[in-house]
PDB file of C-alpha atoms in Angstrom:
ATOM      1  CA  GLU A   1     -12.119  -1.957 -13.930  1.00  0.00           C
ATOM      2  CA  ALA A   2      -8.667  -0.208 -14.783  1.00  0.00           C
ATOM      3  CA  GLU A   3      -5.715  -1.751 -12.960  1.00  0.00           C
ATOM      4  CA  VAL A   4      -2.094  -1.108 -12.293  1.00  0.00           C
ATOM      5  CA  ALA A   5      -0.134  -3.589 -14.402  1.00  0.00           C
ATOM      6  CA  GLN A   6       3.278  -4.952 -13.360  1.00  0.00           C
ATOM      7  CA  SER A   7       5.806  -7.315 -14.900  1.00  0.00           C
ATOM      8  CA  PRO A   8       7.312  -9.761 -14.389  1.00  0.00           C
ATOM      9  CA  ARG A   9       5.272 -11.246 -11.607  1.00  0.00           C
ATOM     10  CA  TYR A  10       8.304 -13.352 -10.439  1.00  0.00           C
ATOM     11  CA  LYS A  11      11.926 -12.965 -10.700  1.00  0.00           C
ATOM     12  CA  ILE A  12      14.813 -15.201  -9.630  1.00  0.00           C
ATOM     13  CA  THR A  13      18.275 -13.647 -10.014  1.00  0.00           C
ATOM     14  CA  GLU A  14      21.788 -14.400  -8.622  1.00  0.00           C
ATOM     15  CA  LYS A  15      23.402 -11.692  -6.459  1.00  0.00           C
ATOM     16  CA  SER A  16      25.572  -9.189  -8.306  1.00  0.00           C
ATOM     17  CA  GLN A  17      23.219  -9.428 -11.350  1.00  0.00           C
ATOM     18  CA  ALA A  18      20.863  -6.598 -12.719  1.00  0.00           C
ATOM     19  CA  VAL A  19      17.206  -6.680 -12.469  1.00  0.00           C
ATOM     20  CA  ALA A  20      14.469  -4.425 -13.680  1.00  0.00           C
ATOM     21  CA  PHE A  21      10.747  -4.189 -13.009  1.00  0.00           C
ATOM     22  CA  TRP A  22       8.108  -2.342 -15.158  1.00  0.00           C
ATOM     23  CA  CYS A  23       4.898  -0.694 -14.047  1.00  0.00           C
ATOM     24  CA  ASP A  24       2.059   0.648 -16.077  1.00  0.00           C
ATOM     25  CA  PRO A  25      -0.284   2.755 -13.962  1.00  0.00           C
ATOM     26  CA  ILE A  26      -4.080   3.225 -14.375  1.00  0.00           C
ATOM     27  CA  SER A  27      -4.495   5.542 -17.401  1.00  0.00           C
ATOM     28  CA  GLY A  28      -4.528   9.137 -16.521  1.00  0.00           C
ATOM     29  CA  HIS A  29      -2.927   8.789 -13.157  1.00  0.00           C
ATOM     30  CA  ALA A  30      -0.202  11.453 -12.616  1.00  0.00           C
ATOM     31  CA  THR A  31       1.394  10.018  -9.544  1.00  0.00           C
ATOM     32  CA  LEU A  32       3.100   6.862  -9.370  1.00  0.00           C
ATOM     33  CA  TYR A  33       4.850   4.944  -6.317  1.00  0.00           C
ATOM     34  CA  TRP A  34       7.220   2.179  -6.122  1.00  0.00           C
ATOM     35  CA  TYR A  35       7.079   0.373  -2.625  1.00  0.00           C
ATOM     36  CA  ARG A  36       9.104  -2.651  -1.180  1.00  0.00           C
ATOM     37  CA  GLN A  37       7.595  -5.255   1.040  1.00  0.00           C
ATOM     38  CA  ILE A  38       9.829  -7.633   2.939  1.00  0.00           C
ATOM     39  CA  LEU A  39       8.047 -10.860   3.959  1.00  0.00           C
ATOM     40  CA  GLY A  40       6.018 -10.377   7.142  1.00  0.00           C
ATOM     41  CA  GLN A  41       6.167  -6.545   7.079  1.00  0.00           C
ATOM     42  CA  GLY A  42       4.045  -3.728   5.551  1.00  0.00           C
ATOM     43  CA  PRO A  43       5.060  -2.093   2.286  1.00  0.00           C
ATOM     44  CA  GLU A  44       7.609   0.923   2.465  1.00  0.00           C
ATOM     45  CA  LEU A  45       7.867   3.749  -0.058  1.00  0.00           C
ATOM     46  CA  LEU A  46      10.973   3.698  -2.226  1.00  0.00           C
ATOM     47  CA  VAL A  47      10.123   6.439  -4.613  1.00  0.00           C
ATOM     48  CA  GLN A  48       7.259   8.594  -5.708  1.00  0.00           C
ATOM     49  CA  PHE A  49       6.833  10.418  -9.131  1.00  0.00           C
ATOM     50  CA  GLN A  50       4.496  13.121 -10.088  1.00  0.00           C
ATOM     51  CA  ASP A  51       4.385  12.925 -13.858  1.00  0.00           C
ATOM     52  CA  GLU A  52       8.015  12.429 -14.912  1.00  0.00           C
ATOM     53  CA  SER A  53       9.440  14.191 -11.828  1.00  0.00           C
ATOM     54  CA  VAL A  54      10.672  12.665  -8.727  1.00  0.00           C
ATOM     55  CA  VAL A  55       8.828  13.765  -5.603  1.00  0.00           C
ATOM     56  CA  ASP A  56      10.363  11.647  -2.904  1.00  0.00           C
ATOM     57  CA  ASP A  57      13.258   9.235  -3.310  1.00  0.00           C
ATOM     58  CA  SER A  58      14.362   9.489   0.343  1.00  0.00           C
ATOM     59  CA  GLN A  59      14.252   5.843   1.015  1.00  0.00           C
ATOM     60  CA  LEU A  60      15.744   4.651  -2.368  1.00  0.00           C
ATOM     61  CA  PRO A  61      19.075   3.172  -1.891  1.00  0.00           C
ATOM     62  CA  LYS A  62      20.682   5.211  -4.638  1.00  0.00           C
ATOM     63  CA  ASP A  63      23.888   3.242  -4.724  1.00  0.00           C
ATOM     64  CA  ARG A  64      22.131   0.272  -6.381  1.00  0.00           C
ATOM     65  CA  PHE A  65      18.509   1.378  -7.130  1.00  0.00           C
ATOM     66  CA  SER A  66      17.312   3.590  -9.853  1.00  0.00           C
ATOM     67  CA  ALA A  67      13.861   4.558 -10.927  1.00  0.00           C
ATOM     68  CA  GLU A  68      12.614   6.474 -14.050  1.00  0.00           C
ATOM     69  CA  ARG A  69       9.372   7.562 -15.502  1.00  0.00           C
ATOM     70  CA  LEU A  70      10.605   9.303 -18.673  1.00  0.00           C
ATOM     71  CA  LYS A  71       7.383  10.196 -20.330  1.00  0.00           C
ATOM     72  CA  GLY A  72       5.229  10.397 -17.191  1.00  0.00           C
ATOM     73  CA  VAL A  73       3.557   7.209 -17.858  1.00  0.00           C
ATOM     74  CA  ASP A  74       5.052   3.869 -17.308  1.00  0.00           C
ATOM     75  CA  SER A  75       8.079   3.394 -14.927  1.00  0.00           C
ATOM     76  CA  THR A  76      11.109   1.097 -14.500  1.00  0.00           C
ATOM     77  CA  LEU A  77      12.840   0.342 -11.229  1.00  0.00           C
ATOM     78  CA  LYS A  78      16.263  -1.246 -11.491  1.00  0.00           C
ATOM     79  CA  ILE A  79      18.604  -2.809  -9.037  1.00  0.00           C
ATOM     80  CA  GLN A  80      22.201  -3.123  -9.993  1.00  0.00           C
ATOM     81  CA  PRO A  81      23.886  -5.200  -8.436  1.00  0.00           C
ATOM     82  CA  ALA A  82      21.254  -7.207  -6.653  1.00  0.00           C
ATOM     83  CA  GLU A  83      21.979  -8.279  -3.139  1.00  0.00           C
ATOM     84  CA  LEU A  84      20.595 -11.093  -0.971  1.00  0.00           C
ATOM     85  CA  GLY A  85      18.738  -8.645   1.174  1.00  0.00           C
ATOM     86  CA  ASP A  86      16.841  -7.298  -1.913  1.00  0.00           C
ATOM     87  CA  SER A  87      14.590 -10.371  -1.850  1.00  0.00           C
ATOM     88  CA  ALA A  88      11.165  -8.948  -1.387  1.00  0.00           C
ATOM     89  CA  MET A  89       7.964  -7.998  -3.190  1.00  0.00           C
ATOM     90  CA  TYR A  90       8.175  -4.813  -5.271  1.00  0.00           C
ATOM     91  CA  LEU A  91       4.856  -2.966  -5.556  1.00  0.00           C
ATOM     92  CA  CYS A  92       3.801  -0.321  -7.859  1.00  0.00           C
ATOM     93  CA  ALA A  93       0.799   1.979  -7.030  1.00  0.00           C
ATOM     94  CA  SER A  94      -0.688   4.958  -8.987  1.00  0.00           C
ATOM     95  CA  SER A  95      -3.189   7.833  -7.960  1.00  0.00           C
ATOM     96  CA  PRO A  96      -4.877  10.492  -9.994  1.00  0.00           C
ATOM     97  CA  GLY A  97      -2.969  13.069  -8.135  1.00  0.00           C
ATOM     98  CA  LEU A  98      -0.756  13.630  -5.012  1.00  0.00           C
ATOM     99  CA  ARG A  99      -3.528  13.683  -2.483  1.00  0.00           C
ATOM    100  CA  GLU A 100      -5.702  11.113  -3.904  1.00  0.00           C
ATOM    101  CA  THR A 101      -6.270   7.297  -3.195  1.00  0.00           C
ATOM    102  CA  GLN A 102      -3.500   5.021  -4.324  1.00  0.00           C
ATOM    103  CA  TYR A 103      -4.359   1.802  -6.070  1.00  0.00           C
ATOM    104  CA  PHE A 104      -1.776  -1.025  -6.153  1.00  0.00           C
ATOM    105  CA  GLY A 105      -0.527  -3.414  -8.760  1.00  0.00           C
ATOM    106  CA  PRO A 106      -0.194  -7.201  -8.209  1.00  0.00           C
ATOM    107  CA  GLY A 107       3.496  -6.692  -7.459  1.00  0.00           C
ATOM    108  CA  THR A 108       6.809  -8.505  -8.423  1.00  0.00           C
ATOM    109  CA  ARG A 109       8.279 -11.099  -6.258  1.00  0.00           C
ATOM    110  CA  LEU A 110      12.013 -10.966  -6.333  1.00  0.00           C
ATOM    111  CA  LEU A 111      14.217 -13.763  -5.044  1.00  0.00           C
ATOM    112  CA  VAL A 112      17.958 -13.205  -4.971  1.00  0.00           C
ATOM    113  CA  LEU A 113      20.113 -16.233  -4.697  1.00  0.00           C
TER     114      LEU A 113
ATOM    115  CA  ASP B   1       3.528  11.193  10.980  1.00  0.00           C
ATOM    116  CA  ALA B   2       0.492   9.829  13.087  1.00  0.00           C
ATOM    117  CA  LYS B   3       0.999   6.314  14.035  1.00  0.00           C
ATOM    118  CA  THR B   4      -1.731   3.663  14.288  1.00  0.00           C
ATOM    119  CA  THR B   5      -2.130   0.633  16.665  1.00  0.00           C
ATOM    120  CA  GLN B   6      -4.006  -2.467  15.636  1.00  0.00           C
ATOM    121  CA  PRO B   7      -4.370  -5.937  17.029  1.00  0.00           C
ATOM    122  CA  THR B   8      -2.099  -8.526  15.629  1.00  0.00           C
ATOM    123  CA  SER B   9      -4.838 -10.933  14.615  1.00  0.00           C
ATOM    124  CA  MET B  10      -8.506 -11.491  14.818  1.00  0.00           C
ATOM    125  CA  ASP B  11     -10.975 -14.013  13.730  1.00  0.00           C
ATOM    126  CA  CYS B  12     -14.668 -14.236  13.032  1.00  0.00           C
ATOM    127  CA  ALA B  13     -17.261 -16.738  11.721  1.00  0.00           C
ATOM    128  CA  GLU B  14     -18.295 -16.629   8.159  1.00  0.00           C
ATOM    129  CA  GLY B  15     -21.536 -14.595   7.672  1.00  0.00           C
ATOM    130  CA  ARG B  16     -20.842 -12.475  10.804  1.00  0.00           C
ATOM    131  CA  ALA B  17     -19.736  -8.963  11.084  1.00  0.00           C
ATOM    132  CA  ALA B  18     -15.982  -8.403  11.297  1.00  0.00           C
ATOM    133  CA  ASN B  19     -15.096  -5.365  13.414  1.00  0.00           C
ATOM    134  CA  LEU B  20     -11.506  -4.260  13.139  1.00  0.00           C
ATOM    135  CA  PRO B  21     -10.279  -1.615  15.474  1.00  0.00           C
ATOM    136  CA  CYS B  22      -7.541   0.905  14.986  1.00  0.00           C
ATOM    137  CA  ASN B  23      -6.081   3.585  17.484  1.00  0.00           C
ATOM    138  CA  HIS B  24      -4.618   6.725  16.084  1.00  0.00           C
ATOM    139  CA  SER B  25      -4.424   9.067  19.149  1.00  0.00           C
ATOM    140  CA  THR B  26      -1.916  11.373  17.535  1.00  0.00           C
ATOM    141  CA  ILE B  27      -3.913  12.138  14.319  1.00  0.00           C
ATOM    142  CA  SER B  28      -3.760  15.727  13.071  1.00  0.00           C
ATOM    143  CA  GLY B  29      -6.964  17.673  11.813  1.00  0.00           C
ATOM    144  CA  ASN B  30      -6.239  17.294   8.168  1.00  0.00           C
ATOM    145  CA  GLU B  31      -5.097  13.637   8.181  1.00  0.00           C
ATOM    146  CA  TYR B  32      -7.329  10.994   6.787  1.00  0.00           C
ATOM    147  CA  VAL B  33      -7.885   7.517   7.894  1.00  0.00           C
ATOM    148  CA  TYR B  34      -7.291   4.919   5.150  1.00  0.00           C
ATOM    149  CA  TRP B  35      -7.861   1.283   5.081  1.00  0.00           C
ATOM    150  CA  TYR B  36      -6.337  -1.219   2.770  1.00  0.00           C
ATOM    151  CA  ARG B  37      -6.147  -5.148   2.868  1.00  0.00           C
ATOM    152  CA  GLN B  38      -3.652  -7.551   1.390  1.00  0.00           C
ATOM    153  CA  ILE B  39      -4.816 -10.984   0.527  1.00  0.00           C
ATOM    154  CA  HIS B  40      -1.727 -13.527   0.507  1.00  0.00           C
ATOM    155  CA  SER B  41       0.701 -12.831  -2.366  1.00  0.00           C
ATOM    156  CA  GLN B  42      -1.196 -10.123  -3.884  1.00  0.00           C
ATOM    157  CA  GLY B  43      -0.870  -6.194  -3.787  1.00  0.00           C
ATOM    158  CA  PRO B  44      -2.726  -4.094  -1.156  1.00  0.00           C
ATOM    159  CA  GLN B  45      -6.381  -3.442  -2.067  1.00  0.00           C
ATOM    160  CA  TYR B  46      -7.991   0.033  -1.209  1.00  0.00           C
ATOM    161  CA  ILE B  47     -11.100  -0.449   1.029  1.00  0.00           C
ATOM    162  CA  ILE B  48     -12.265   2.900   2.282  1.00  0.00           C
ATOM    163  CA  HIS B  49     -11.104   6.159   3.802  1.00  0.00           C
ATOM    164  CA  GLY B  50     -12.624   9.003   5.850  1.00  0.00           C
ATOM    165  CA  LEU B  51     -11.718  12.279   7.587  1.00  0.00           C
ATOM    166  CA  LYS B  52     -14.460  12.896  10.295  1.00  0.00           C
ATOM    167  CA  ASN B  53     -17.789  11.441   9.205  1.00  0.00           C
ATOM    168  CA  ASN B  54     -18.514   7.756   8.970  1.00  0.00           C
ATOM    169  CA  GLU B  55     -18.283   6.320   5.545  1.00  0.00           C
ATOM    170  CA  THR B  56     -19.831   3.281   3.793  1.00  0.00           C
ATOM    171  CA  ASN B  57     -19.217   1.717   0.314  1.00  0.00           C
ATOM    172  CA  GLU B  58     -19.899  -1.616  -1.192  1.00  0.00           C
ATOM    173  CA  MET B  59     -17.029  -3.256   0.623  1.00  0.00           C
ATOM    174  CA  ALA B  60     -17.269  -1.991   4.193  1.00  0.00           C
ATOM    175  CA  SER B  61     -18.201   0.719   6.713  1.00  0.00           C
ATOM    176  CA  LEU B  62     -15.828   3.126   8.514  1.00  0.00           C
ATOM    177  CA  ILE B  63     -16.770   4.404  11.861  1.00  0.00           C
ATOM    178  CA  ILE B  64     -14.550   7.205  13.235  1.00  0.00           C
ATOM    179  CA  THR B  65     -14.947   8.483  16.883  1.00  0.00           C
ATOM    180  CA  GLU B  66     -15.891  11.951  17.420  1.00  0.00           C
ATOM    181  CA  ASP B  67     -12.454  12.801  18.843  1.00  0.00           C
ATOM    182  CA  ARG B  68     -10.889  10.995  15.693  1.00  0.00           C
ATOM    183  CA  LYS B  69      -8.598   9.075  18.123  1.00  0.00           C
ATOM    184  CA  SER B  70      -9.851   5.699  16.840  1.00  0.00           C
ATOM    185  CA  SER B  71     -11.716   3.979  14.179  1.00  0.00           C
ATOM    186  CA  THR B  72     -13.388   0.712  13.354  1.00  0.00           C
ATOM    187  CA  LEU B  73     -13.653  -1.033   9.968  1.00  0.00           C
ATOM    188  CA  ILE B  74     -16.710  -3.129   9.614  1.00  0.00           C
ATOM    189  CA  LEU B  75     -17.159  -5.883   7.151  1.00  0.00           C
ATOM    190  CA  PRO B  76     -21.022  -6.609   7.511  1.00  0.00           C
ATOM    191  CA  HIS B  77     -21.092 -10.106   6.334  1.00  0.00           C
ATOM    192  CA  ALA B  78     -17.541 -11.645   6.291  1.00  0.00           C
ATOM    193  CA  THR B  79     -16.763 -14.348   3.893  1.00  0.00           C
ATOM    194  CA  LEU B  80     -13.848 -16.770   3.540  1.00  0.00           C
ATOM    195  CA  ARG B  81     -12.424 -14.435   0.808  1.00  0.00           C
ATOM    196  CA  ASP B  82     -12.184 -11.626   3.288  1.00  0.00           C
ATOM    197  CA  THR B  83      -9.224 -13.500   5.075  1.00  0.00           C
ATOM    198  CA  ALA B  84      -6.322 -11.164   4.741  1.00  0.00           C
ATOM    199  CA  VAL B  85      -4.054  -8.682   6.533  1.00  0.00           C
ATOM    200  CA  TYR B  86      -5.910  -5.326   7.126  1.00  0.00           C
ATOM    201  CA  TYR B  87      -3.943  -2.172   7.350  1.00  0.00           C
ATOM    202  CA  CYS B  88      -5.116   1.078   9.067  1.00  0.00           C
ATOM    203  CA  ILE B  89      -3.102   4.147   7.718  1.00  0.00           C
ATOM    204  CA  VAL B  90      -3.226   7.614   8.781  1.00  0.00           C
ATOM    205  CA  ARG B  91      -2.171   9.703   5.599  1.00  0.00           C
ATOM    206  CA  PRO B  92       0.145  12.603   6.089  1.00  0.00           C
ATOM    207  CA  GLY B  93      -1.570  15.713   4.712  1.00  0.00           C
ATOM    208  CA  GLY B  94      -1.311  19.286   4.663  1.00  0.00           C
ATOM    209  CA  ALA B  95      -0.325  21.731   1.888  1.00  0.00           C
ATOM    210  CA  MET B  96       3.321  21.576   2.953  1.00  0.00           C
ATOM    211  CA  ASP B  97       3.554  17.876   2.612  1.00  0.00           C
ATOM    212  CA  SER B  98       4.204  16.949  -1.018  1.00  0.00           C
ATOM    213  CA  SER B  99       4.774  13.245  -0.552  1.00  0.00           C
ATOM    214  CA  TYR B 100       1.295  11.945   0.814  1.00  0.00           C
ATOM    215  CA  LYS B 101       2.977   8.643   1.105  1.00  0.00           C
ATOM    216  CA  LEU B 102       1.278   5.698   2.795  1.00  0.00           C
ATOM    217  CA  ILE B 103       3.106   4.551   5.887  1.00  0.00           C
ATOM    218  CA  PHE B 104       2.045   0.858   6.555  1.00  0.00           C
ATOM    219  CA  GLY B 105       2.346  -0.869   9.986  1.00  0.00           C
ATOM    220  CA  SER B 106       2.026  -4.612  10.613  1.00  0.00           C
ATOM    221  CA  GLY B 107      -1.805  -4.604  10.250  1.00  0.00           C
ATOM    222  CA  THR B 108      -4.284  -7.000  11.613  1.00  0.00           C
ATOM    223  CA  ARG B 109      -4.461 -10.509  10.236  1.00  0.00           C
ATOM    224  CA  LEU B 110      -8.158 -11.429   9.945  1.00  0.00           C
ATOM    225  CA  LEU B 111      -9.122 -15.205   9.646  1.00  0.00           C
ATOM    226  CA  VAL B 112     -12.751 -15.851   8.674  1.00  0.00           C
ATOM    227  CA  ARG B 113     -13.722 -19.354   9.894  1.00  0.00           C
ATOM    228  CA  PRO B 114     -16.204 -21.405   8.014  1.00  0.00           C
TER     229      PRO B 114
END
């Protein structure tokens, strides 16, 4: 069964450092999502891509976060500089199209010290 | 965006049916009801979704009331591995909404007892 791949699974960094997360969606899925999940809460959308274009980045803190999906396949989410409050699980999801069911990857758990 | 209300926690005995309720009284006619679950430290797992009719798959059944203001997710024979947080989500829809993002609430924490 095809799955969304994410790496790394765990990341520990110091505040003010840069971190990057990678996501490989299910093959053929045009839509890709990045969510952030703070401990004890549900996931919240950060950014959504349709192919290589950003559809929704209204909740992305653009002063420190950036996301790209240059060839419309895999995607990278970057934080620079990391802050203590960025400690969370970062989840990637993909779907065949905008209106279709989203499938999530295992997530990257980030701890900022 | 339609909001959902779920009990904070529930429990059931292993082998019995688990019935998880969800209220979505402000749902619009073109919005779907989606259910996901999240086992500890894993990504959310898609379970099932529906619009008006009841739906069943290999994981669960979804019962939607005729007025669509509430629904129930049924796990027919719960196992210990079904212990998880279950999220009921009403997905924004319609031709003018290009985001179709999932808005997660706090969900229901289901504990399946041996």
